Tab-separated table of C-alpha atoms in Angstrom:
chain	number	residue	atom	x	y	z
Y	1	MET	CA	-54.661	157.621	0.009
Y	2	SER	CA	-56.673	158.413	-3.131
Y	3	ASP	CA	-58.550	155.757	-5.108
Y	4	LEU	CA	-56.020	155.891	-7.942
Y	5	GLY	CA	-53.089	155.922	-5.544
Y	6	SER	CA	-54.338	152.733	-3.896
Y	7	SER	CA	-55.482	151.051	-7.110
Y	8	GLN	CA	-54.079	147.752	-8.327
Y	9	GLU	CA	-52.919	149.425	-11.545
Y	10	TYR	CA	-50.875	152.058	-9.700
Y	11	THR	CA	-49.482	149.445	-7.315
Y	12	SER	CA	-48.445	147.359	-10.324
Y	13	PHE	CA	-46.777	150.398	-11.863
Y	14	ARG	CA	-44.747	151.169	-8.727
Y	15	SER	CA	-43.634	147.558	-8.439
Y	16	SER	CA	-42.717	147.081	-12.098
Y	17	VAL	CA	-41.274	150.447	-13.217
Y	18	SER	CA	-38.294	151.662	-11.222
Y	19	GLN	CA	-37.965	155.250	-10.080
Y	20	ASN	CA	-34.622	156.780	-11.100
Y	21	LYS	CA	-32.830	159.844	-9.752
Y	22	ILE	CA	-29.902	161.666	-11.337
Y	23	VAL	CA	-28.058	164.974	-10.914
Y	24	VAL	CA	-26.977	166.692	-14.128
Y	25	ASP	CA	-26.017	170.129	-12.758
Y	26	ASN	CA	-23.155	171.143	-10.502
Y	27	ASP	CA	-25.633	171.601	-7.662
Y	28	PRO	CA	-26.173	168.200	-5.944
Y	29	ALA	CA	-29.577	169.413	-4.723
Y	30	LYS	CA	-30.894	169.521	-8.294
Y	31	VAL	CA	-32.156	165.967	-8.575
Y	32	TRP	CA	-34.141	164.838	-11.601
Y	33	THR	CA	-36.626	162.049	-10.861
Y	34	TYR	CA	-37.871	159.959	-13.749
Y	35	TYR	CA	-39.477	156.707	-14.856
Y	36	ASP	CA	-38.322	154.952	-18.008
Y	37	ALA	CA	-40.539	152.186	-19.418
Y	38	GLY	CA	-40.279	150.270	-22.662
Y	39	PRO	CA	-37.453	149.063	-24.917
Y	40	ARG	CA	-34.187	150.845	-24.063
Y	41	HIS	CA	-32.888	150.493	-27.620
Y	42	ILE	CA	-35.408	153.110	-28.792
Y	43	ARG	CA	-33.410	156.327	-29.079
Y	44	CYS	CA	-36.329	158.701	-29.729
Y	45	PRO	CA	-38.796	158.058	-26.909
Y	46	LEU	CA	-41.814	159.952	-25.663
Y	47	VAL	CA	-40.910	162.172	-22.701
Y	48	CYS	CA	-43.774	163.453	-20.525
Y	49	ILE	CA	-43.566	166.649	-18.458
Y	50	PRO	CA	-46.188	167.124	-15.701
Y	51	PRO	CA	-48.206	170.227	-14.776
Y	52	VAL	CA	-47.454	172.436	-11.764
Y	53	SER	CA	-49.160	170.061	-9.346
Y	54	GLY	CA	-47.737	166.859	-10.811
Y	55	THR	CA	-44.929	164.454	-10.043
Y	56	ALA	CA	-43.295	162.039	-12.471
Y	57	ASP	CA	-45.748	159.249	-11.679
Y	58	VAL	CA	-48.874	161.141	-12.801
Y	59	TYR	CA	-48.314	159.617	-16.253
Y	60	TYR	CA	-48.274	156.063	-14.932
Y	61	LYS	CA	-51.187	155.059	-17.183
Y	62	GLN	CA	-49.199	156.168	-20.245
Y	63	LEU	CA	-46.031	154.463	-19.041
Y	64	LEU	CA	-47.812	151.140	-18.506
Y	65	SER	CA	-50.055	151.110	-21.567
Y	66	LEU	CA	-47.665	152.446	-24.195
Y	67	SER	CA	-44.624	150.466	-23.032
Y	68	ALA	CA	-46.738	147.282	-23.227
Y	69	ARG	CA	-47.229	148.087	-26.924
Y	70	GLY	CA	-43.529	148.467	-27.606
Y	71	TYR	CA	-43.096	152.210	-27.126
Y	72	ARG	CA	-40.474	153.726	-24.859
Y	73	VAL	CA	-41.928	156.327	-22.511
Y	74	LEU	CA	-40.241	158.505	-19.900
Y	75	SER	CA	-41.914	160.732	-17.346
Y	76	VAL	CA	-39.773	163.359	-15.655
Y	77	GLU	CA	-39.969	165.427	-12.495
Y	78	TYR	CA	-37.549	168.316	-12.720
Y	79	PRO	CA	-35.740	169.975	-9.799
Y	80	VAL	CA	-35.984	173.600	-8.706
Y	81	TYR	CA	-35.301	176.081	-11.512
Y	82	TRP	CA	-36.258	179.736	-11.300
Y	83	SER	CA	-35.920	180.778	-14.957
Y	84	MET	CA	-36.867	179.305	-18.309
Y	85	PRO	CA	-33.281	179.272	-19.692
Y	86	ASP	CA	-32.085	177.435	-16.579
Y	87	PHE	CA	-34.813	174.812	-16.960
Y	88	CYS	CA	-34.087	174.365	-20.670
Y	89	GLU	CA	-30.359	173.975	-20.055
Y	90	GLY	CA	-31.019	171.504	-17.244
Y	91	PHE	CA	-33.394	169.506	-19.443
Y	92	ARG	CA	-30.814	169.453	-22.229
Y	93	LYS	CA	-28.241	168.038	-19.798
Y	94	PHE	CA	-30.795	165.480	-18.592
Y	95	LEU	CA	-31.362	164.222	-22.150
Y	96	ASP	CA	-27.619	164.242	-22.806
Y	97	HIS	CA	-27.069	162.111	-19.704
Y	98	LEU	CA	-29.510	159.525	-21.081
Y	99	ASN	CA	-27.973	159.760	-24.580
Y	100	LEU	CA	-31.250	160.910	-26.090
Y	101	ASP	CA	-30.567	163.120	-29.097
Y	102	LYS	CA	-34.183	163.196	-30.288
Y	103	VAL	CA	-37.424	163.055	-28.301
Y	104	HIS	CA	-41.168	163.424	-28.645
Y	105	LEU	CA	-42.439	165.703	-25.881
Y	106	CYS	CA	-45.805	165.462	-24.163
Y	107	GLY	CA	-46.627	168.215	-21.690
Y	108	SER	CA	-49.701	169.158	-19.671
Y	109	SER	CA	-50.427	172.795	-18.789
Y	110	LEU	CA	-47.055	174.173	-17.562
Y	111	GLY	CA	-45.418	170.986	-18.824
Y	112	GLY	CA	-46.646	171.803	-22.321
Y	113	PHE	CA	-45.315	175.338	-22.085
Y	114	LEU	CA	-41.919	174.040	-20.942
Y	115	ALA	CA	-41.892	171.612	-23.864
Y	116	GLN	CA	-42.516	174.448	-26.319
Y	117	LYS	CA	-39.804	176.625	-24.791
Y	118	PHE	CA	-37.345	173.725	-24.934
Y	119	ALA	CA	-38.140	173.278	-28.622
Y	120	GLU	CA	-37.339	176.968	-29.049
Y	121	TYR	CA	-34.170	176.679	-26.989
Y	122	THR	CA	-32.786	173.821	-29.110
Y	123	ARG	CA	-33.921	175.091	-32.500
Y	124	GLN	CA	-30.321	175.559	-33.751
Y	125	CYS	CA	-29.654	171.884	-33.043
Y	126	PRO	CA	-33.165	170.365	-33.041
Y	127	ARG	CA	-33.924	167.792	-30.358
Y	128	VAL	CA	-37.738	167.785	-30.417
Y	129	GLN	CA	-39.366	165.570	-33.039
Y	130	SER	CA	-42.947	166.444	-32.105
Y	131	LEU	CA	-45.019	168.191	-29.445
Y	132	PHE	CA	-48.159	166.894	-27.757
Y	133	LEU	CA	-49.762	169.714	-25.766
Y	134	CYS	CA	-52.493	168.773	-23.299
Y	135	ASN	CA	-54.622	171.611	-21.857
Y	136	SER	CA	-51.634	173.888	-22.336
Y	137	PHE	CA	-50.872	177.502	-23.255
Y	138	CYS	CA	-48.382	179.587	-25.235
Y	139	ASP	CA	-48.290	182.833	-23.208
Y	140	THR	CA	-48.019	183.234	-19.430
Y	141	SER	CA	-49.701	186.656	-19.507
Y	142	VAL	CA	-53.048	184.879	-19.143
Y	143	PHE	CA	-52.288	184.203	-15.475
Y	144	GLN	CA	-53.223	186.667	-12.760
Y	145	TYR	CA	-49.992	186.369	-10.779
Y	146	THR	CA	-47.522	187.684	-13.368
Y	147	ASP	CA	-46.977	190.882	-11.349
Y	148	SER	CA	-46.391	189.123	-8.032
Y	149	CYS	CA	-44.521	185.954	-8.995
Y	150	PHE	CA	-41.252	187.465	-7.738
Y	151	ILE	CA	-42.405	186.855	-4.151
Y	152	PHE	CA	-43.335	183.181	-4.607
Y	153	TRP	CA	-39.962	182.122	-3.234
Y	154	ILE	CA	-40.923	183.452	0.221
Y	155	THR	CA	-44.626	182.557	0.085
Y	156	PRO	CA	-45.641	179.750	2.493
Y	157	ALA	CA	-46.316	176.378	0.901
Y	158	LEU	CA	-49.896	176.316	2.203
Y	159	ILE	CA	-50.744	179.516	0.311
Y	160	LEU	CA	-49.068	178.247	-2.853
Y	161	LYS	CA	-51.067	175.015	-2.676
Y	162	LYS	CA	-54.307	176.947	-2.236
Y	163	MET	CA	-53.449	179.041	-5.299
Y	164	ILE	CA	-53.002	175.884	-7.358
Y	165	MET	CA	-56.062	174.098	-6.008
Y	166	GLY	CA	-58.162	177.152	-6.775
Y	167	ASN	CA	-57.912	176.080	-10.433
Y	168	PHE	CA	-59.262	172.593	-9.786
Y	169	PRO	CA	-62.932	172.146	-10.780
Y	170	LYS	CA	-65.248	172.309	-7.771
Y	171	THR	CA	-68.385	170.963	-9.442
Y	172	ALA	CA	-67.042	167.823	-11.106
Y	173	LYS	CA	-69.570	164.974	-11.145
Y	174	ASP	CA	-67.800	162.477	-13.379
Y	175	PRO	CA	-66.317	159.812	-11.046
Y	176	GLU	CA	-63.174	159.406	-13.164
Y	177	ILE	CA	-62.507	163.157	-13.079
Y	178	ILE	CA	-63.083	163.215	-9.315
Y	179	ARG	CA	-60.582	160.387	-8.877
Y	180	SER	CA	-58.048	162.194	-11.059
Y	181	ILE	CA	-58.395	165.373	-8.972
Y	182	ASP	CA	-57.965	163.448	-5.713
Y	183	PHE	CA	-54.815	161.802	-7.076
Y	184	MET	CA	-53.352	165.131	-8.197
Y	185	VAL	CA	-54.114	166.708	-4.811
Y	186	GLU	CA	-52.204	163.822	-3.256
Y	187	LYS	CA	-49.233	164.551	-5.533
Y	188	LEU	CA	-49.473	168.275	-4.839
Y	189	ASP	CA	-49.195	167.576	-1.105
Y	190	SER	CA	-45.915	165.751	-1.724
Y	191	LEU	CA	-44.199	168.851	-3.164
Y	192	ASN	CA	-42.232	171.136	-0.859
Y	193	GLN	CA	-42.287	174.942	-0.759
Y	194	ARG	CA	-39.278	175.471	-3.061
Y	195	GLU	CA	-40.636	173.065	-5.650
Y	196	LEU	CA	-44.038	174.754	-5.654
Y	197	ALA	CA	-42.573	178.258	-5.682
Y	198	SER	CA	-40.210	177.543	-8.559
Y	199	ARG	CA	-42.909	175.911	-10.667
Y	200	LEU	CA	-45.328	178.765	-10.122
Y	201	THR	CA	-42.542	181.211	-10.943
Y	202	LEU	CA	-41.930	179.441	-14.260
Y	203	ASN	CA	-45.680	179.355	-14.847
Y	204	CYS	CA	-46.295	183.052	-14.175
Y	205	THR	CA	-43.099	184.933	-15.133
Y	206	SER	CA	-43.796	186.930	-18.283
Y	207	SER	CA	-42.910	184.709	-21.237
Y	208	TYR	CA	-44.404	183.531	-24.507
Y	209	VAL	CA	-43.737	181.092	-27.319
Y	210	GLU	CA	-42.382	182.434	-30.603
Y	211	PRO	CA	-44.125	180.135	-33.085
Y	212	GLN	CA	-41.808	181.007	-35.966
Y	213	LYS	CA	-39.034	179.252	-34.046
Y	214	VAL	CA	-40.914	175.964	-33.669
Y	215	ASN	CA	-43.279	175.894	-36.648
Y	216	THR	CA	-41.350	173.105	-38.374
Y	217	ILE	CA	-42.200	170.666	-35.562
Y	218	PRO	CA	-45.381	168.542	-35.799
Y	219	VAL	CA	-47.781	169.608	-33.042
Y	220	THR	CA	-50.836	167.888	-31.598
Y	221	ILE	CA	-53.117	169.976	-29.385
Y	222	MET	CA	-55.347	168.088	-26.992
Y	223	ASP	CA	-58.019	169.842	-24.992
Y	224	VAL	CA	-61.347	169.011	-23.434
Y	225	PHE	CA	-64.830	170.439	-23.876
Y	226	ASP	CA	-65.830	170.279	-20.228
Y	227	GLU	CA	-64.617	172.357	-17.278
Y	228	TYR	CA	-60.886	172.847	-16.817
Y	229	ALA	CA	-58.540	175.518	-15.539
Y	230	LEU	CA	-57.771	177.473	-18.725
Y	231	SER	CA	-60.151	179.775	-20.559
Y	232	GLN	CA	-61.502	179.608	-24.095
Y	233	ARG	CA	-59.261	182.549	-24.995
Y	234	VAL	CA	-56.175	180.572	-23.963
Y	235	LYS	CA	-57.317	177.648	-26.079
Y	236	GLU	CA	-57.869	179.865	-29.115
Y	237	ASP	CA	-54.483	181.571	-28.681
Y	238	LEU	CA	-52.787	178.166	-28.810
Y	239	TYR	CA	-54.683	177.289	-31.987
Y	240	LYS	CA	-53.510	180.560	-33.555
Y	241	CYS	CA	-49.952	179.808	-32.536
Y	242	TYR	CA	-50.070	176.478	-34.388
Y	243	PRO	CA	-52.565	176.807	-37.263
Y	244	ASN	CA	-51.374	173.534	-38.814
Y	245	ALA	CA	-51.551	171.515	-35.609
Y	246	LYS	CA	-53.446	168.263	-35.381
Y	247	LEU	CA	-56.373	168.686	-32.993
Y	248	ALA	CA	-57.261	165.939	-30.525
Y	249	HIS	CA	-60.503	166.968	-28.834
Y	250	LEU	CA	-62.041	165.082	-25.929
Y	251	LYS	CA	-65.670	165.519	-24.891
Y	252	GLY	CA	-64.613	165.418	-21.269
Y	253	GLY	CA	-61.697	164.732	-18.992
Y	254	GLY	CA	-61.199	167.829	-16.868
Y	255	ASN	CA	-57.743	169.157	-16.058
Y	256	PHE	CA	-56.080	165.749	-16.113
Y	257	PRO	CA	-57.412	163.666	-19.037
Y	258	TYR	CA	-54.273	161.508	-19.077
Y	259	LEU	CA	-55.689	160.073	-15.826
Y	260	SER	CA	-59.455	160.364	-16.333
Y	261	ARG	CA	-59.518	159.462	-20.061
Y	262	SER	CA	-56.268	157.557	-20.384
Y	263	ASP	CA	-57.420	155.173	-23.134
Y	264	GLU	CA	-58.348	158.058	-25.436
Y	265	VAL	CA	-55.180	159.991	-24.612
Y	266	ASN	CA	-53.001	156.930	-25.178
Y	267	LEU	CA	-54.597	156.331	-28.566
Y	268	HIS	CA	-53.751	159.874	-29.663
Y	269	LEU	CA	-50.208	159.498	-28.335
Y	270	ARG	CA	-49.719	156.271	-30.281
Y	271	ASN	CA	-50.867	158.039	-33.452
Y	272	LYS	CA	-48.233	160.749	-33.057
Y	273	MET	CA	-45.175	158.541	-32.682
């Protein structure tokens, strides 16, 4: 078990915040897993969506810290969806099931892209009050697997995991970043082949955000200045997509600053709600 996974803080989280599972589609295999911390009377909570390698508990530091300050925070782990419209419709049903008409969305990497596409999807009847995009992107064409993502569904899980781990920094020296990587590898190992294949398909299928459809939503862009998976070009493209966005820069933090720099991330999240 990783250092974070065996830490007192994570143990406290697992013992104090219940894990919930619901089915919102006709398919009983499509189970949404989520954590819900903080006052239930808050009808516009923060909802966190993890990256490809993440499970719902990767935001445990946000769930604990922000709920202790009176905020309601949810972290979701979505079931297998193979297309963006199917994910967006499933997410809409998930929010409907919880009677959440309005939400703030926080997403990391793929989670941030999904958040943007959901904001697009619900633009006729707006559900998203704000977007917090952490090390995210607005166009999947930046990924090298866009031409081969149609075979992910038959690709062995071991190969899919190696593809994902190839984006993890190999020269990290910061102990907090190292611990965050170890924790995320642990979570990656818990995902099965269909979950990995569907997430990578969503991540790599040709798609992009149409900013004119979401430009009325307040956006905060968080990225780091040290090594992480996405390139400088991807970062600049996101800035161009949201020229009026609030920028939340971190000197360091790697791919997973919500774990390695949680205090700084939580402060920025509190300022957006």
